[in-house]
Structures are given as C-alpha cells and as structure tokens.
Short mmCIF file of C-alpha atoms and ligand atoms in Angstrom, two decimals:
data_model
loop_
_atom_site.label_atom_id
_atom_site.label_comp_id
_atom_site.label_asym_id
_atom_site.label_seq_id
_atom_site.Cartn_x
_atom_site.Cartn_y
_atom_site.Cartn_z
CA UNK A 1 22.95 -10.69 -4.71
CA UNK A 2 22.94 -8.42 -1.64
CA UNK A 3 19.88 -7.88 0.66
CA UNK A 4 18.19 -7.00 3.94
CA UNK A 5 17.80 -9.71 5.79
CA UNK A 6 15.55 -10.60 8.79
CA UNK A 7 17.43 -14.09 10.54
CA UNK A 8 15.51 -13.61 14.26
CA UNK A 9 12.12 -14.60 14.84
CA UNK A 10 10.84 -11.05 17.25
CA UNK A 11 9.49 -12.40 20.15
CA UNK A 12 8.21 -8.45 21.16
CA UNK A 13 7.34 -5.58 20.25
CA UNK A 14 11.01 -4.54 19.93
CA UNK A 15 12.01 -3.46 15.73
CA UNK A 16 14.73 -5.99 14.87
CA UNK A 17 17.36 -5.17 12.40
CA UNK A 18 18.11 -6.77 9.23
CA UNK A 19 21.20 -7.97 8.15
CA UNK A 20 22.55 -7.34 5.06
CA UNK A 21 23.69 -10.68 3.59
CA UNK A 22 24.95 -12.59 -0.13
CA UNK A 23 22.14 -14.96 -1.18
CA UNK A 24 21.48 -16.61 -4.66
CA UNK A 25 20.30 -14.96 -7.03
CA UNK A 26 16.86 -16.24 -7.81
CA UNK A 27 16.71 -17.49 -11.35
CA UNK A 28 13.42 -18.73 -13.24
CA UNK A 29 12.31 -21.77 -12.27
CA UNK A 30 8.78 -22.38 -13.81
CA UNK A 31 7.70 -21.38 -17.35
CA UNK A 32 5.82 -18.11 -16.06
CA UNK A 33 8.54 -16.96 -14.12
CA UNK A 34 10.17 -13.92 -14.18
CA UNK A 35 13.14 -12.54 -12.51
CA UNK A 36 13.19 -8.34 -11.86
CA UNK A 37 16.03 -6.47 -10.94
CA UNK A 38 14.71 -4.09 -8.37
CA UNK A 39 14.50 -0.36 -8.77
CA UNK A 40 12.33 0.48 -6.00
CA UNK A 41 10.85 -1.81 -2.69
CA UNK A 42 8.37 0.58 -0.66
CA UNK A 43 8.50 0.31 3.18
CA UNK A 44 5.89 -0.01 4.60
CA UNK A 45 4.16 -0.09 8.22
CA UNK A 46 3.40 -3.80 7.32
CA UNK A 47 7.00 -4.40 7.57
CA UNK A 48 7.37 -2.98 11.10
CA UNK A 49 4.60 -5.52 11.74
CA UNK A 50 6.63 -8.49 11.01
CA UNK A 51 10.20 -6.58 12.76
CA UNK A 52 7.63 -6.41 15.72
CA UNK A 53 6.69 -9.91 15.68
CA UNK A 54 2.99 -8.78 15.40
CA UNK A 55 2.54 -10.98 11.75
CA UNK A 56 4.51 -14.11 12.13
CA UNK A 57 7.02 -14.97 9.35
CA UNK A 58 9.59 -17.52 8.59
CA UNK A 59 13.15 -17.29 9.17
CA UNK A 60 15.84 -16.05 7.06
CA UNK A 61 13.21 -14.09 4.99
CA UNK A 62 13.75 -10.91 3.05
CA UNK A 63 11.14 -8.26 3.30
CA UNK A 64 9.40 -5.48 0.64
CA UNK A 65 6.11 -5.87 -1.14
CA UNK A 66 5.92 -3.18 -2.76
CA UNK A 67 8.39 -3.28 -5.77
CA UNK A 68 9.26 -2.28 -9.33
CA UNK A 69 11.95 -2.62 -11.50
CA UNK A 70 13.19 -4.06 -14.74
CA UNK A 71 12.59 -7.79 -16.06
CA UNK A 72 16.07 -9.29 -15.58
CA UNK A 73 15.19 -13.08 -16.67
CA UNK A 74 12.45 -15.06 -17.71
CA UNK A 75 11.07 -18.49 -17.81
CA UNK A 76 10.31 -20.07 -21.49
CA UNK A 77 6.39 -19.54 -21.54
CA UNK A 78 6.91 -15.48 -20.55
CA UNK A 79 5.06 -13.88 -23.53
CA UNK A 80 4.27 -10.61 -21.97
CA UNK A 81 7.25 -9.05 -20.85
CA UNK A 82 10.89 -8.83 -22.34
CA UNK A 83 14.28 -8.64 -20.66
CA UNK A 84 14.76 -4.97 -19.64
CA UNK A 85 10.77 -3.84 -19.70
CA UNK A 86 10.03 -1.21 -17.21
CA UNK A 87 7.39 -3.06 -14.25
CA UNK A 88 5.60 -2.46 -11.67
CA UNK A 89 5.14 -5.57 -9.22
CA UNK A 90 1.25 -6.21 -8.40
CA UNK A 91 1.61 -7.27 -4.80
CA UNK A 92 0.26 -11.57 -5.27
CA UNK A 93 1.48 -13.84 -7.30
CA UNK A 94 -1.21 -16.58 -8.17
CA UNK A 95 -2.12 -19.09 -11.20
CA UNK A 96 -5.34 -17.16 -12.05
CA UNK A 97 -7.13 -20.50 -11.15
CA UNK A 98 -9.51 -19.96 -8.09
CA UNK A 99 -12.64 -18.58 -7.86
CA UNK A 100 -11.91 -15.29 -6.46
CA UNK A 101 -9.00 -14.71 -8.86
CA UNK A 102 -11.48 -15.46 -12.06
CA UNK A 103 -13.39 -12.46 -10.37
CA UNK A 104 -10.17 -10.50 -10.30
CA UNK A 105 -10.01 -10.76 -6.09
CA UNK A 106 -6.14 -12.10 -6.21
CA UNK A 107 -5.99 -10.72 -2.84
CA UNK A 108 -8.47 -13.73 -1.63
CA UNK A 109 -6.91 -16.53 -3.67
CA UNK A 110 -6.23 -19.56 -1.61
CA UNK A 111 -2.94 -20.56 -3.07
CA UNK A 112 -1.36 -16.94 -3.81
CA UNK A 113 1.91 -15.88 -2.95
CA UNK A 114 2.61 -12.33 -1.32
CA UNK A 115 6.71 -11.93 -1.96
CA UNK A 116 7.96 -9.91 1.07
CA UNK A 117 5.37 -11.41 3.61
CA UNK A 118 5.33 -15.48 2.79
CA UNK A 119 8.29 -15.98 0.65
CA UNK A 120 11.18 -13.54 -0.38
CA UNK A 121 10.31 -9.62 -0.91
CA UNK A 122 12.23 -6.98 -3.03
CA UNK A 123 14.54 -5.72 -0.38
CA UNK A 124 16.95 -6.89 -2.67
CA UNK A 125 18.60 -6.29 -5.73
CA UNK A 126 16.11 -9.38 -7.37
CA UNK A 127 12.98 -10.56 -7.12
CA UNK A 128 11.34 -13.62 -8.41
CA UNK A 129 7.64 -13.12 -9.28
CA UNK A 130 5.40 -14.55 -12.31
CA UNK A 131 4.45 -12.48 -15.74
CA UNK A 132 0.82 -12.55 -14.09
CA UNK A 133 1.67 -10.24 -11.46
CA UNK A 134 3.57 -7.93 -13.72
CA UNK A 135 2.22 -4.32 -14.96
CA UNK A 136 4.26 -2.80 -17.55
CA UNK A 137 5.60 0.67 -17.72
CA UNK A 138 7.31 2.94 -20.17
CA UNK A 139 11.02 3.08 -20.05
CA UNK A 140 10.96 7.03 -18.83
CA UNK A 141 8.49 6.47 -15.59
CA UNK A 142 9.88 7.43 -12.06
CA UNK A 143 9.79 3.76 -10.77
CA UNK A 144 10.16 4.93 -7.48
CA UNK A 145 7.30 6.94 -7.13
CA UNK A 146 5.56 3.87 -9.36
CA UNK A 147 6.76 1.41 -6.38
CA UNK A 148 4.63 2.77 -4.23
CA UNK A 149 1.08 2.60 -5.79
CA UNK A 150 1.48 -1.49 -5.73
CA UNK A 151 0.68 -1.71 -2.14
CA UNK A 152 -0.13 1.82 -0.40
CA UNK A 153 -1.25 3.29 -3.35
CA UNK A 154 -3.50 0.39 -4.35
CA UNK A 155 -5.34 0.67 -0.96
CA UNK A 156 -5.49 3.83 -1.19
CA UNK A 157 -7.62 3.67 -4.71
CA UNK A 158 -9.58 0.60 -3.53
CA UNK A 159 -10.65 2.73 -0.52
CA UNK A 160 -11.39 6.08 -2.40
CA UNK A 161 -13.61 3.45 -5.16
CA UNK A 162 -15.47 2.33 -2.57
CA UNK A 163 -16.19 5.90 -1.10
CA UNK A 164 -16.78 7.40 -4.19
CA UNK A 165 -19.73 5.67 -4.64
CA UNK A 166 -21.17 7.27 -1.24
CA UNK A 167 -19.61 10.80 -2.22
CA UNK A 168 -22.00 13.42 -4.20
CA UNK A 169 -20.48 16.73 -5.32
CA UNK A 170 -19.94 18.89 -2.36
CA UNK A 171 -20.22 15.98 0.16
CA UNK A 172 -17.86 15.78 2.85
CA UNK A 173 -14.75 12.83 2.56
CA UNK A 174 -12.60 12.60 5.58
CA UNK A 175 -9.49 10.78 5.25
CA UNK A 176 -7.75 9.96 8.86
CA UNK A 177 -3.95 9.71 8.20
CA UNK A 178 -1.75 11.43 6.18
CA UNK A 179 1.13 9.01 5.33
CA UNK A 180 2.00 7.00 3.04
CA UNK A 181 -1.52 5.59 1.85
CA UNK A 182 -3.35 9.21 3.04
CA UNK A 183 -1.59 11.61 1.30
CA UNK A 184 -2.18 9.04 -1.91
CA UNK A 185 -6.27 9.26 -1.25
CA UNK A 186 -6.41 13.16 -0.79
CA UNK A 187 -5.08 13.12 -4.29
CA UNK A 188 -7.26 10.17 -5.90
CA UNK A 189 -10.56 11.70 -4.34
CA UNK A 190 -9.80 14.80 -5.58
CA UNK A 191 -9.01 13.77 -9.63
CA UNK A 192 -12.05 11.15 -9.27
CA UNK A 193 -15.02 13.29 -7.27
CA UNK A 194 -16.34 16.66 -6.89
CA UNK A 195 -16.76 16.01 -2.77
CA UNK A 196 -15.19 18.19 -0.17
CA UNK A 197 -11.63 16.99 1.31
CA UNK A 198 -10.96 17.04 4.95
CA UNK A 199 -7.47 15.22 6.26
CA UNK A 200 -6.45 14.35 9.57
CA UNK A 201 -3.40 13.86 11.29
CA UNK A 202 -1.44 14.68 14.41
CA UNK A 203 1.56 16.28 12.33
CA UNK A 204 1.51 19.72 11.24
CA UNK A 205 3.54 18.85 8.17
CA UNK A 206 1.50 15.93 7.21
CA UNK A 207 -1.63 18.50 7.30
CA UNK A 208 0.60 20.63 5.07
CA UNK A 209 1.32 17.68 2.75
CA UNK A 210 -2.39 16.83 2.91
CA UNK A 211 -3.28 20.51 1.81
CA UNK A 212 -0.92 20.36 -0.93
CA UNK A 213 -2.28 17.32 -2.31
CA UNK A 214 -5.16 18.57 -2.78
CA UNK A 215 -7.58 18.54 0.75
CA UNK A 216 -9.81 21.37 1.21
CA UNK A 217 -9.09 21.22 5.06
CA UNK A 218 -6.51 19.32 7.10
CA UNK A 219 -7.17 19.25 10.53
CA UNK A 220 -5.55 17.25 13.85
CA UNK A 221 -7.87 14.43 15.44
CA UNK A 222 -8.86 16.91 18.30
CA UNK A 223 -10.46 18.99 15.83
CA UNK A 224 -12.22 16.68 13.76
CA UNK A 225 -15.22 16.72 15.56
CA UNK A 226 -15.73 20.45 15.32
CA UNK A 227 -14.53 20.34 11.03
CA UNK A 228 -16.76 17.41 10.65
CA UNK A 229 -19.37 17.92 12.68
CA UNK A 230 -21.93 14.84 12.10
CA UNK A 231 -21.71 14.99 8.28
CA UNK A 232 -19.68 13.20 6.65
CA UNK A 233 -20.34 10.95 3.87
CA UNK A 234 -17.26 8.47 3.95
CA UNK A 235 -14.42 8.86 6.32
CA UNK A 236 -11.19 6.62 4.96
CA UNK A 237 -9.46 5.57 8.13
CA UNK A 238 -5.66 4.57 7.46
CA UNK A 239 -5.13 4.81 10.88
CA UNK A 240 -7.08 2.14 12.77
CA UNK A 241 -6.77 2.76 16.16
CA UNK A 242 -9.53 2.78 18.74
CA UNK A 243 -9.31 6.13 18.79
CA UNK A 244 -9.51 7.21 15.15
CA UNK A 245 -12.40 4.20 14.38
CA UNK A 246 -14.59 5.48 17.09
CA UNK A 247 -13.92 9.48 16.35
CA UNK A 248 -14.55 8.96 12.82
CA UNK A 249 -17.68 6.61 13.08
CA UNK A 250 -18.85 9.85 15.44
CA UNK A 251 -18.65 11.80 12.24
CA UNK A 252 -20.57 10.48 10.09
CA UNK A 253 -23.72 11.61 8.74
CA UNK A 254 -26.94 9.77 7.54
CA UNK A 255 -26.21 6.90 5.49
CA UNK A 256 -22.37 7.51 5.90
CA UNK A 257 -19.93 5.02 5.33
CA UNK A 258 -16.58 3.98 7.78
CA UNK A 259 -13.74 2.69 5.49
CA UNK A 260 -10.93 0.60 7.84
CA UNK A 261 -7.77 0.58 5.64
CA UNK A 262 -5.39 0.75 8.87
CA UNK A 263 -5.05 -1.53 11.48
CA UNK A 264 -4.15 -1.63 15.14
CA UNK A 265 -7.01 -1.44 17.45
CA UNK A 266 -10.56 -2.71 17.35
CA UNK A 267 -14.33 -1.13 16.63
CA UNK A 268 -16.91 -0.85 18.80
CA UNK A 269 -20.20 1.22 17.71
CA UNK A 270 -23.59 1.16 19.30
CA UNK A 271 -25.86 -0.69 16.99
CA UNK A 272 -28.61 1.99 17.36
CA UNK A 273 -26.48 3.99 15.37
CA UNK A 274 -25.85 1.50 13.18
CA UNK A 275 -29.95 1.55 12.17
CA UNK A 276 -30.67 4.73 12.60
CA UNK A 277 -27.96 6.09 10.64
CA UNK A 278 -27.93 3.46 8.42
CA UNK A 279 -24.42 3.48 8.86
CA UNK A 280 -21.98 1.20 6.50
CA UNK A 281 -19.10 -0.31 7.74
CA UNK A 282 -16.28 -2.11 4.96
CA UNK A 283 -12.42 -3.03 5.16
CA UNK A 284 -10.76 -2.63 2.99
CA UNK A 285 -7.72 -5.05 1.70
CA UNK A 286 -5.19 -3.85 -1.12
CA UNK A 287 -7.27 -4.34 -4.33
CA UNK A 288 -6.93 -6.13 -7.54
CA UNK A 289 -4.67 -5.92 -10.89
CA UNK A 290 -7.55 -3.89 -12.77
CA UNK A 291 -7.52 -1.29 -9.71
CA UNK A 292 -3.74 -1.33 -9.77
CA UNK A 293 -3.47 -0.67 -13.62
CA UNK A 294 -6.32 2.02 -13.25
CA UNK A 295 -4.45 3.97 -10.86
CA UNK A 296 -0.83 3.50 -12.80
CA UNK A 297 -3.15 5.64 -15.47
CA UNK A 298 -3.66 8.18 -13.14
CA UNK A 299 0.07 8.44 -11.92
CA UNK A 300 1.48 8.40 -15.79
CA UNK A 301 -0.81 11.14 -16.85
CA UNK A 302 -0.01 13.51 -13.38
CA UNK A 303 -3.15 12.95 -11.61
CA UNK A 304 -1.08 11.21 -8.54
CA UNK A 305 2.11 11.72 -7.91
CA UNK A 306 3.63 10.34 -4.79
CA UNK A 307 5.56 11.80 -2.82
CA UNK A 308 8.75 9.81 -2.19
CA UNK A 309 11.49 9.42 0.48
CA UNK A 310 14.24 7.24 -1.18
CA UNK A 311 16.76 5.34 1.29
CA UNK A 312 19.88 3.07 -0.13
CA UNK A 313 19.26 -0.49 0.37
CA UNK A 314 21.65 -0.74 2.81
CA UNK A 315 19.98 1.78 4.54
CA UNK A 316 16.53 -0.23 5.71
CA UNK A 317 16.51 0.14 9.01
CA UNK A 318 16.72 3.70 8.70
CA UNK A 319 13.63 3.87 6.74
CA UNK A 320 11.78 1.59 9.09
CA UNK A 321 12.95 3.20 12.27
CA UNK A 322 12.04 6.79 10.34
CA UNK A 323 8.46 4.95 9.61
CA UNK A 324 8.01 3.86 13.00
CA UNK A 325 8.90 7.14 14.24
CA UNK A 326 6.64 9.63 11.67
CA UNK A 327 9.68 11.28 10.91
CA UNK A 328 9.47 11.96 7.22
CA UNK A 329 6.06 12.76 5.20
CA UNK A 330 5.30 10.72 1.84
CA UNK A 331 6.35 6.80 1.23
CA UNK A 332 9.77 5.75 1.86
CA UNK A 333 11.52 3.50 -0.57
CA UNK A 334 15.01 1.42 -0.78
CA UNK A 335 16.49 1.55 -3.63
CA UNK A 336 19.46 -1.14 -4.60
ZN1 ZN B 1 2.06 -2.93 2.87
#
C-alpha cells in the first residue's frame, strides 16, 4: 500500500518531509482486529510536532490520528463491524481492561495504543486498529468532514463539556483560536448553551470563519481585553502560548474557568488571583468514546459541520507546511 512516510529522526525545529513509500499492507492479526481502508486522515498541528522533533517518535513511522474510512478486513472475534461499514476511528486503541478505561478515560490507559503517534497512523491507504476503537457511520456521511471530529473535534467537545458547566445563559465564552479545533467549539457552544460567543484570532478570515460558525463576536488578541473586559465565564484556549494563557486568565471573571486545549508555552498566574477569583484552571486531553459518539450525533443531524480542506495523500507536506503556515481556515485532511 502507498503512504507518507517519516524515515529521519528531526533533530530541530526544521519540518521534515515524508516520503512516500510501498509497505505491507497490514492484515488482522489478533481476533479484535480490524483493517480500514482510509477515506480521510486529519492533519493536525500534533503532526508538525513530531516533523519538528518536539514529540519523539520511532523511525520509519507513518503519521495521522485522526482517520475514517471503511472496514477492509477483520479478525475472527469482530462482531461489531462488517467488511465495507462506514467508521470513524476513535483516536486509542486499548483492551478495555484498566482502570481508567472501565471509567471510559481511554485517553489515560496504561497500555493503549495511539496509531499515528506510537505505532502506524492513517496517512495511508490502511490502517490497522481494533473493533473497540471503531464508531460506525451510515454509508451516505461525508467521512471527511467525520475524520476530523476523532481528534480536533473531540477536544473541542471535551473542552466546550467542561465549560458548559461554568456557562449560564448570556454568560460570556471566549474561545482563543480559530483553527481547526476553534472553529469546531464556536459551533458546539453554540448548539449546547445559551452563553455569549466571543473568538479570537490573529487572522481576519479565521474571525470571519468564527462569525460564521456561529460567535457573537470575533475579535484579534489585541482586542480581547477591551471585548472581554474581566468577565468571562470560561475562556477555551487552543492556542497555548504564554501569551494567549496569560491574556485569557486576565479575562476572566469571578469564579471563571481557564480551559488549556493548546500547547506551546507555559502558565504563570499570581495565586492571589487564583483565591480571590476563585479561579479554575483544567487541561484538557482529547476525550473519550462516549464524548466522541455524542458529538458524531451532533455532526449527522447538522449541528457541526466542519469545515474541511482536503489534500491528496501524496500531497502531505503541503497540508502540513499550509498548517504550519495558517494558510487555509478549517481542518485539513489527506485523502488516499
Ligand atoms: Zn491531534
């Protein structure tokens, strides 16, 4: 099968390209196992990460984990999916066995698997995953757009669930970042509260996108603190840089809430605010199946829609040099 692959180990902060290369076709090998033909692998600022060198990985390995696609082959045990069902890829692949994966927490789970970052990904035309990670889909869904909720649009949710719970009708949300997660929260806060939407970002036509989606106000960073004022109620940050932690912390009001979803820099607040604001402070990492499955809901009945930028295959390091660069609005995917 063809695919992108990454054969250096980065030793900067210099994007290295992927080669595109022949390699076996993965076939089942356990009982659970299940082979899917690739429709969609999201690309994502993870995977400039690992080009960068910033999250070490082993050599040849084949990024994407963010995937959907059809069920190609499976293993004898496979009761849940048939060859040729429609799926969206949850982003671990686990036994179910641990504690935190009994609570539904795969993202904890001491033995999991995360295809694209510790073994092969679905910049490919196959991936091998087990039925446990699978979620399935009806034959006539937009898999592309569906790609993308497994990773940035499961933050996303897990984020705007955690904020909702802080967000009263009328309250203010800020979400910091419109790409590929951001523009996916603007449109989750607004189908799941009543509170007031304000999005940053430096681009006019993310601001745009973010208005489109469904914010009440978009603003750029230098304005936040005159939109926000000191009264916000969550601000989402997908951003994560000094910057954006410390401007949004600034903007919070009583008993407001800072959600990290982005990383990059580090956090530094004065603890008297801390008490006397009461303010909460939470990171947020990916989610779980239910959270996945709940927000495939949302996207099958029109209540998210993502908007997509779709690159061949072949085309990768295009996409990632377009991510690194902020040179298209949405979630870029490969498709095979
Ligand atoms: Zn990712």
């Amino acid at each position: 099968m063809r695919a992108m692959v990454m054969t250096d180990q980065p030793d900067g902060r210099t994007l290295q390209p992927l080669n595109s290369q022949e390699l076996p076709q993965p076939e089942p090998a356990g009982p659970f196992d299940v082979v899917v033909r690739i429709a969609a692998a999201g690309v994502c600022r993870s995977d400039l990460h690992i080009l960068m060198g910033e999250l070490p990985v082993s050599v040849p390995h084949v990024l994407g984990h963010e995937n959907s696609g059809w069920v190609h082959a499976v293993g004898p045990m496979v009761s849940t999916v048939e060859v040729g069902q429609a799926v969206l890829c949850y982003p671990f692949v686990s036994d179910g066995l641990s504690a935190p994966e009994r609570r539904g927490v795969d993202s904890a789970a001491p033995g999991r698997r995360t295809p694209g970052i510790d073994c092969d990904g679905g910049y490919a035309e196959y991936l091998l995953v087990t039925e446990r990670s699978l979620i399935r889909l009806p034959a006539d869904a937009d898999l592309a757009a569906m790609a993308t909720l497994s990773d940035a649009g499961l933050a996303a949710y897990r984020a705007c669930r955690k904020a909702a719970a802080a967000l009263e009708p009328g309250s203010l949300a800020v979400v910091v970042g419109v790409g590929g997660l951001g523009h996916l929260a603007v449109q989750i806060l607004r189908s799941t509260t009543a509170a007031r939407i304000l999005a940053v970002d430096t681009r006019a036509e993310a601001r745009d996108l973010a208005v489109s989606c469904g914010a009440h106000h978009a603003c750029s960073p230098t304005e936040l603190a005159a939109a926000a004022g000191s009264e916000a109620a969550a601000v989402i940050d997908f951003v994560g840089s000094d910057e954006s932690a410390s401007s949004a912390l600034s903007c919070l009001g009583f008993g407001g809430s800072y959600f990290a979803a982005g990383v990059g820099g580090s956090l530094s607040v004065p603890i008297l605010q801390l008490v006397t604001k009461e303010t909460r402070i939470e990171g947020v990492y990916v989610g779980t199946y239910p959270e996945l499955v709940e927000l495939t809901r949302l996207a099958l009945r029109g209540d998210v829609r993502p908007v997509v930028v779709t690159y061949s295959l072949s085309d990768a390091d295009r996409a990632l040099k377009d991510l690194a660069a902020g040179s298209f609005v949405g979630r870029a995917v490969l498709t095979p």
